Amino acid sequence: MSFGENTILLNDQREMPLLGLGVYKATDHAELCQAIQDAVSCGYRLIDTASFYKNEEGVGKGIKALDLPREELFVTTKIWNTAQRIGDIEDSFNRSLERLGLDYVDLYMIHWPVPGCFTDTWKAMEKLQASGKIKSIGVSNFSAADLELLHTVSDVVPAVNQVEFHPLFNHPELLSYCREHGIAVQAYAPLARGAYLKSPLMIEIGKSHGKSPAQVGLRWLVQQGISVVPKSVHKDRILENSQIFDFSLTEEEMLAITAMDAQMRVAGIPDDMAAYIKK
């Protein structure tokens, strides 16, 4: 298994691509299949979905249509809060696997740290990993405190923590914690849904490198070793988002972008988690 040079080595010694295709809200099967085809032709090898997205079947059809060996793809999905609350971990996973039409997923994540549930969910995921149906297990939207609690019940450290991360919403303490404990960080909503694309700073930095503000924002993340899963179904944007490995930002530029942090969350928090997640 090799995804090229732009990868992260996870704590379980598996490689994960730095760049992936996010498919949140992409529910039209034909459009999704085309987006996956376009992404793979642009060099993407990671596809990130979730049971909550209601598009695992479409993702599966897109994967099946590819002329690519399964081992050359890194497929991620996630377990939703409802399944955690009723303890429906194994069956929920198997339904995801069936919808995807796969024998295994490369990474299975807890979508949100449901209080009183996520430690039991993790233990169930460990068993699924041992069965070979999941190659790596990870979490999403976990704080350092959540990760600490997980550590009290398990010696298995999450391979990945996927969180909202972009120039306007930075997590220096969480990033430091994850690095210290060998947990790879992956950014969703890395383009902040366009919120920083008209920033004079990002435009200026982009011009100096012949790049767009979106490419600068993604580069700022991958240059820190943070994987990114920008969402798009448009071929031109999918291509643009992939062209981030042929330039580097200076230390001064990196610091200037980091200083843009406004703790501005652009992704929504589920109603059942709103009281628990810091806004």
PDB file of N, CA, C and O in Angstrom, residues 18-20 44 165-167 187-192 196-197 202 211-232 237-245 247 249 254 257:
ATOM      1  N   LEU A  18      -2.372  13.072   3.010  1.00  0.00           N
ATOM      2  CA  LEU A  18      -2.575  14.408   3.576  1.00  0.00           C
ATOM      3  C   LEU A  18      -3.798  15.099   2.967  1.00  0.00           C
ATOM      4  O   LEU A  18      -4.395  15.973   3.590  1.00  0.00           O
ATOM      5  N   LEU A  19      -4.151  14.709   1.751  1.00  0.00           N
ATOM      6  CA  LEU A  19      -5.266  15.336   1.052  1.00  0.00           C
ATOM      7  C   LEU A  19      -6.380  14.326   0.807  1.00  0.00           C
ATOM      8  O   LEU A  19      -6.127  13.218   0.331  1.00  0.00           O
ATOM      9  N   GLY A  20      -7.611  14.726   1.144  1.00  0.00           N
ATOM     10  CA  GLY A  20      -8.754  13.860   0.898  1.00  0.00           C
ATOM     11  C   GLY A  20      -9.929  14.651   0.359  1.00  0.00           C
ATOM     12  O   GLY A  20      -9.967  15.884   0.428  1.00  0.00           O
ATOM     13  N   TYR A  44      -6.100  12.513  -5.693  1.00  0.00           N
ATOM     14  CA  TYR A  44      -6.663  12.207  -4.369  1.00  0.00           C
ATOM     15  C   TYR A  44      -6.709  10.688  -4.174  1.00  0.00           C
ATOM     16  O   TYR A  44      -7.025   9.945  -5.105  1.00  0.00           O
ATOM     17  N   PHE A 165     -10.813  22.903  11.445  1.00  0.00           N
ATOM     18  CA  PHE A 165      -9.499  23.548  11.610  1.00  0.00           C
ATOM     19  C   PHE A 165      -9.224  24.360  10.350  1.00  0.00           C
ATOM     20  O   PHE A 165      -9.253  23.832   9.236  1.00  0.00           O
ATOM     21  N   HIS A 166      -8.996  25.641  10.512  1.00  0.00           N
ATOM     22  CA  HIS A 166      -8.672  26.525   9.389  1.00  0.00           C
ATOM     23  C   HIS A 166      -8.072  27.816   9.960  1.00  0.00           C
ATOM     24  O   HIS A 166      -8.040  27.987  11.199  1.00  0.00           O
ATOM     25  N   PRO A 167      -7.598  28.727   9.132  1.00  0.00           N
ATOM     26  CA  PRO A 167      -6.944  29.934   9.651  1.00  0.00           C
ATOM     27  C   PRO A 167      -7.795  30.760  10.615  1.00  0.00           C
ATOM     28  O   PRO A 167      -7.249  31.476  11.463  1.00  0.00           O
ATOM     29  N   ALA A 187      -8.197  18.057   9.279  1.00  0.00           N
ATOM     30  CA  ALA A 187      -9.062  19.240   9.265  1.00  0.00           C
ATOM     31  C   ALA A 187     -10.260  19.054   8.350  1.00  0.00           C
ATOM     32  O   ALA A 187     -10.101  18.783   7.161  1.00  0.00           O
ATOM     33  N   TYR A 188     -11.457  19.206   8.931  1.00  0.00           N
ATOM     34  CA  TYR A 188     -12.624  19.341   8.068  1.00  0.00           C
ATOM     35  C   TYR A 188     -13.014  20.814   7.999  1.00  0.00           C
ATOM     36  O   TYR A 188     -12.587  21.616   8.826  1.00  0.00           O
ATOM     37  N   ALA A 189     -13.793  21.173   6.991  1.00  0.00           N
ATOM     38  CA  ALA A 189     -14.094  22.588   6.699  1.00  0.00           C
ATOM     39  C   ALA A 189     -12.815  23.419   6.640  1.00  0.00           C
ATOM     40  O   ALA A 189     -12.757  24.523   7.167  1.00  0.00           O
ATOM     41  N   PRO A 190     -11.750  22.914   5.975  1.00  0.00           N
ATOM     42  CA  PRO A 190     -10.469  23.628   5.976  1.00  0.00           C
ATOM     43  C   PRO A 190     -10.497  24.949   5.217  1.00  0.00           C
ATOM     44  O   PRO A 190      -9.609  25.782   5.401  1.00  0.00           O
ATOM     45  N   LEU A 191     -11.520  25.138   4.392  1.00  0.00           N
ATOM     46  CA  LEU A 191     -11.657  26.400   3.660  1.00  0.00           C
ATOM     47  C   LEU A 191     -12.633  27.347   4.364  1.00  0.00           C
ATOM     48  O   LEU A 191     -12.971  28.409   3.835  1.00  0.00           O
ATOM     49  N   ALA A 192     -13.073  26.955   5.558  1.00  0.00           N
ATOM     50  CA  ALA A 192     -13.988  27.781   6.366  1.00  0.00           C
ATOM     51  C   ALA A 192     -15.206  28.213   5.563  1.00  0.00           C
ATOM     52  O   ALA A 192     -15.735  29.304   5.745  1.00  0.00           O
ATOM     53  N   TYR A 196     -12.511  32.987   4.515  1.00  0.00           N
ATOM     54  CA  TYR A 196     -11.248  33.739   4.467  1.00  0.00           C
ATOM     55  C   TYR A 196     -10.732  33.949   3.047  1.00  0.00           C
ATOM     56  O   TYR A 196      -9.625  34.464   2.846  1.00  0.00           O
ATOM     57  N   LEU A 197     -11.521  33.575   2.067  1.00  0.00           N
ATOM     58  CA  LEU A 197     -11.030  33.619   0.691  1.00  0.00           C
ATOM     59  C   LEU A 197     -10.880  35.037   0.133  1.00  0.00           C
ATOM     60  O   LEU A 197     -10.200  35.236  -0.863  1.00  0.00           O
ATOM     61  N   MET A 202      -4.511  36.767   2.770  1.00  0.00           N
ATOM     62  CA  MET A 202      -4.460  35.512   2.020  1.00  0.00           C
ATOM     63  C   MET A 202      -4.289  35.776   0.518  1.00  0.00           C
ATOM     64  O   MET A 202      -3.592  35.037  -0.172  1.00  0.00           O
ATOM     65  N   LYS A 211      -0.658  31.455  -6.265  1.00  0.00           N
ATOM     66  CA  LYS A 211      -1.672  30.540  -5.749  1.00  0.00           C
ATOM     67  C   LYS A 211      -2.911  31.307  -5.282  1.00  0.00           C
ATOM     68  O   LYS A 211      -2.858  32.513  -5.034  1.00  0.00           O
ATOM     69  N   SER A 212      -4.016  30.591  -5.134  1.00  0.00           N
ATOM     70  CA  SER A 212      -5.259  31.200  -4.661  1.00  0.00           C
ATOM     71  C   SER A 212      -5.274  31.222  -3.132  1.00  0.00           C
ATOM     72  O   SER A 212      -4.531  30.470  -2.483  1.00  0.00           O
ATOM     73  N   PRO A 213      -6.132  32.060  -2.524  1.00  0.00           N
ATOM     74  CA  PRO A 213      -6.269  32.048  -1.058  1.00  0.00           C
ATOM     75  C   PRO A 213      -6.655  30.667  -0.522  1.00  0.00           C
ATOM     76  O   PRO A 213      -6.196  30.271   0.548  1.00  0.00           O
ATOM     77  N   ALA A 214      -7.476  29.930  -1.283  1.00  0.00           N
ATOM     78  CA  ALA A 214      -7.861  28.580  -0.855  1.00  0.00           C
ATOM     79  C   ALA A 214      -6.632  27.670  -0.787  1.00  0.00           C
ATOM     80  O   ALA A 214      -6.439  26.919   0.189  1.00  0.00           O
ATOM     81  N   GLN A 215      -5.789  27.748  -1.795  1.00  0.00           N
ATOM     82  CA  GLN A 215      -4.574  26.925  -1.811  1.00  0.00           C
ATOM     83  C   GLN A 215      -3.632  27.321  -0.682  1.00  0.00           C
ATOM     84  O   GLN A 215      -2.985  26.453  -0.066  1.00  0.00           O
ATOM     85  N   VAL A 216      -3.554  28.602  -0.369  1.00  0.00           N
ATOM     86  CA  VAL A 216      -2.714  29.070   0.736  1.00  0.00           C
ATOM     87  C   VAL A 216      -3.234  28.519   2.067  1.00  0.00           C
ATOM     88  O   VAL A 216      -2.458  28.044   2.908  1.00  0.00           O
ATOM     89  N   GLY A 217      -4.571  28.570   2.254  1.00  0.00           N
ATOM     90  CA  GLY A 217      -5.151  28.057   3.489  1.00  0.00           C
ATOM     91  C   GLY A 217      -4.922  26.571   3.667  1.00  0.00           C
ATOM     92  O   GLY A 217      -4.596  26.102   4.775  1.00  0.00           O
ATOM     93  N   LEU A 218      -5.064  25.816   2.588  1.00  0.00           N
ATOM     94  CA  LEU A 218      -4.816  24.369   2.663  1.00  0.00           C
ATOM     95  C   LEU A 218      -3.335  24.077   2.886  1.00  0.00           C
ATOM     96  O   LEU A 218      -2.976  23.171   3.650  1.00  0.00           O
ATOM     97  N   ARG A 219      -2.473  24.873   2.235  1.00  0.00           N
ATOM     98  CA  ARG A 219      -1.034  24.693   2.414  1.00  0.00           C
ATOM     99  C   ARG A 219      -0.630  24.968   3.852  1.00  0.00           C
ATOM    100  O   ARG A 219       0.220  24.266   4.414  1.00  0.00           O
ATOM    101  N   TRP A 220      -1.229  25.987   4.461  1.00  0.00           N
ATOM    102  CA  TRP A 220      -0.943  26.320   5.861  1.00  0.00           C
ATOM    103  C   TRP A 220      -1.210  25.119   6.765  1.00  0.00           C
ATOM    104  O   TRP A 220      -0.453  24.866   7.710  1.00  0.00           O
ATOM    105  N   LEU A 221      -2.225  24.357   6.433  1.00  0.00           N
ATOM    106  CA  LEU A 221      -2.556  23.169   7.231  1.00  0.00           C
ATOM    107  C   LEU A 221      -1.586  22.019   6.958  1.00  0.00           C
ATOM    108  O   LEU A 221      -0.990  21.469   7.886  1.00  0.00           O
ATOM    109  N   VAL A 222      -1.431  21.641   5.682  1.00  0.00           N
ATOM    110  CA  VAL A 222      -0.590  20.475   5.396  1.00  0.00           C
ATOM    111  C   VAL A 222       0.860  20.724   5.754  1.00  0.00           C
ATOM    112  O   VAL A 222       1.597  19.782   6.095  1.00  0.00           O
ATOM    113  N   GLN A 223       1.282  21.984   5.726  1.00  0.00           N
ATOM    114  CA  GLN A 223       2.666  22.294   6.101  1.00  0.00           C
ATOM    115  C   GLN A 223       2.897  22.070   7.597  1.00  0.00           C
ATOM    116  O   GLN A 223       4.033  21.911   8.038  1.00  0.00           O
ATOM    117  N   GLN A 224       1.798  22.022   8.360  1.00  0.00           N
ATOM    118  CA  GLN A 224       1.888  21.691   9.786  1.00  0.00           C
ATOM    119  C   GLN A 224       1.699  20.191  10.034  1.00  0.00           C
ATOM    120  O   GLN A 224       1.639  19.742  11.179  1.00  0.00           O
ATOM    121  N   GLY A 225       1.572  19.424   8.926  1.00  0.00           N
ATOM    122  CA  GLY A 225       1.355  17.991   9.063  1.00  0.00           C
ATOM    123  C   GLY A 225      -0.094  17.637   9.350  1.00  0.00           C
ATOM    124  O   GLY A 225      -0.394  16.548   9.835  1.00  0.00           O
ATOM    125  N   ILE A 226      -1.007  18.568   9.055  1.00  0.00           N
ATOM    126  CA  ILE A 226      -2.436  18.348   9.273  1.00  0.00           C
ATOM    127  C   ILE A 226      -3.071  17.917   7.956  1.00  0.00           C
ATOM    128  O   ILE A 226      -2.954  18.600   6.936  1.00  0.00           O
ATOM    129  N   SER A 227      -3.746  16.774   7.975  1.00  0.00           N
ATOM    130  CA  SER A 227      -4.448  16.290   6.795  1.00  0.00           C
ATOM    131  C   SER A 227      -5.681  17.159   6.544  1.00  0.00           C
ATOM    132  O   SER A 227      -6.265  17.698   7.488  1.00  0.00           O
ATOM    133  N   VAL A 228      -6.067  17.298   5.290  1.00  0.00           N
ATOM    134  CA  VAL A 228      -7.221  18.140   4.945  1.00  0.00           C
ATOM    135  C   VAL A 228      -8.217  17.363   4.084  1.00  0.00           C
ATOM    136  O   VAL A 228      -7.828  16.567   3.235  1.00  0.00           O
ATOM    137  N   VAL A 229      -9.515  17.625   4.306  1.00  0.00           N
ATOM    138  CA  VAL A 229     -10.549  16.974   3.494  1.00  0.00           C
ATOM    139  C   VAL A 229     -11.541  18.023   2.990  1.00  0.00           C
ATOM    140  O   VAL A 229     -12.707  18.056   3.374  1.00  0.00           O
ATOM    141  N   PRO A 230     -11.069  18.933   2.098  1.00  0.00           N
ATOM    142  CA  PRO A 230     -11.982  19.938   1.553  1.00  0.00           C
ATOM    143  C   PRO A 230     -13.095  19.285   0.747  1.00  0.00           C
ATOM    144  O   PRO A 230     -12.866  18.338   0.006  1.00  0.00           O
ATOM    145  N   LYS A 231     -14.306  19.807   0.900  1.00  0.00           N
ATOM    146  CA  LYS A 231     -15.469  19.260   0.202  1.00  0.00           C
ATOM    147  C   LYS A 231     -15.720  20.029  -1.085  1.00  0.00           C
ATOM    148  O   LYS A 231     -15.735  21.263  -1.087  1.00  0.00           O
ATOM    149  N   SER A 232     -15.908  19.316  -2.170  1.00  0.00           N
ATOM    150  CA  SER A 232     -16.331  19.934  -3.418  1.00  0.00           C
ATOM    151  C   SER A 232     -16.820  18.863  -4.376  1.00  0.00           C
ATOM    152  O   SER A 232     -16.353  17.717  -4.337  1.00  0.00           O
ATOM    153  N   ARG A 237     -12.540  23.115  -8.783  1.00  0.00           N
ATOM    154  CA  ARG A 237     -12.149  23.319  -7.381  1.00  0.00           C
ATOM    155  C   ARG A 237     -11.433  22.099  -6.814  1.00  0.00           C
ATOM    156  O   ARG A 237     -10.511  22.224  -6.000  1.00  0.00           O
ATOM    157  N   ILE A 238     -11.887  20.916  -7.226  1.00  0.00           N
ATOM    158  CA  ILE A 238     -11.209  19.689  -6.798  1.00  0.00           C
ATOM    159  C   ILE A 238      -9.753  19.725  -7.248  1.00  0.00           C
ATOM    160  O   ILE A 238      -8.837  19.411  -6.485  1.00  0.00           O
ATOM    161  N   LEU A 239      -9.534  20.163  -8.504  1.00  0.00           N
ATOM    162  CA  LEU A 239      -8.178  20.278  -9.026  1.00  0.00           C
ATOM    163  C   LEU A 239      -7.397  21.354  -8.278  1.00  0.00           C
ATOM    164  O   LEU A 239      -6.252  21.137  -7.858  1.00  0.00           O
ATOM    165  N   GLU A 240      -8.004  22.516  -8.101  1.00  0.00           N
ATOM    166  CA  GLU A 240      -7.340  23.616  -7.397  1.00  0.00           C
ATOM    167  C   GLU A 240      -6.912  23.196  -5.995  1.00  0.00           C
ATOM    168  O   GLU A 240      -5.786  23.470  -5.561  1.00  0.00           O
ATOM    169  N   ASN A 241      -7.798  22.499  -5.292  1.00  0.00           N
ATOM    170  CA  ASN A 241      -7.502  22.080  -3.919  1.00  0.00           C
ATOM    171  C   ASN A 241      -6.377  21.056  -3.848  1.00  0.00           C
ATOM    172  O   ASN A 241      -5.752  20.882  -2.801  1.00  0.00           O
ATOM    173  N   SER A 242      -6.116  20.388  -4.971  1.00  0.00           N
ATOM    174  CA  SER A 242      -5.050  19.375  -4.975  1.00  0.00           C
ATOM    175  C   SER A 242      -3.670  19.975  -5.227  1.00  0.00           C
ATOM    176  O   SER A 242      -2.644  19.340  -4.947  1.00  0.00           O
ATOM    177  N   GLN A 243      -3.622  21.205  -5.727  1.00  0.00           N
ATOM    178  CA  GLN A 243      -2.347  21.807  -6.133  1.00  0.00           C
ATOM    179  C   GLN A 243      -1.721  22.605  -4.982  1.00  0.00           C
ATOM    180  O   GLN A 243      -1.528  23.813  -5.061  1.00  0.00           O
ATOM    181  N   ILE A 244      -1.394  21.882  -3.920  1.00  0.00           N
ATOM    182  CA  ILE A 244      -0.870  22.518  -2.696  1.00  0.00           C
ATOM    183  C   ILE A 244       0.467  21.933  -2.248  1.00  0.00           C
ATOM    184  O   ILE A 244       0.980  22.296  -1.196  1.00  0.00           O
ATOM    185  N   PHE A 245       1.018  21.068  -3.070  1.00  0.00           N
ATOM    186  CA  PHE A 245       2.265  20.400  -2.681  1.00  0.00           C
ATOM    187  C   PHE A 245       3.483  20.855  -3.480  1.00  0.00           C
ATOM    188  O   PHE A 245       4.572  20.297  -3.347  1.00  0.00           O
ATOM    189  N   PHE A 247       4.572  24.132  -3.490  1.00  0.00           N
ATOM    190  CA  PHE A 247       5.118  25.389  -2.958  1.00  0.00           C
ATOM    191  C   PHE A 247       5.130  25.308  -1.435  1.00  0.00           C
ATOM    192  O   PHE A 247       4.499  24.426  -0.840  1.00  0.00           O
ATOM    193  N   LEU A 249       5.115  27.839   2.241  1.00  0.00           N
ATOM    194  CA  LEU A 249       4.950  29.146   2.865  1.00  0.00           C
ATOM    195  C   LEU A 249       6.164  29.438   3.740  1.00  0.00           C
ATOM    196  O   LEU A 249       6.738  28.516   4.343  1.00  0.00           O
ATOM    197  N   MET A 254       3.472  31.749   7.585  1.00  0.00           N
ATOM    198  CA  MET A 254       2.768  30.795   8.455  1.00  0.00           C
ATOM    199  C   MET A 254       2.278  31.494   9.725  1.00  0.00           C
ATOM    200  O   MET A 254       1.115  31.322  10.146  1.00  0.00           O
ATOM    201  N   ILE A 257      -0.647  33.915   9.055  1.00  0.00           N
ATOM    202  CA  ILE A 257      -1.920  33.217   8.863  1.00  0.00           C
ATOM    203  C   ILE A 257      -2.448  32.700  10.197  1.00  0.00           C
ATOM    204  O   ILE A 257      -3.648  32.811  10.490  1.00  0.00           O
TER     205      ILE A 257
END
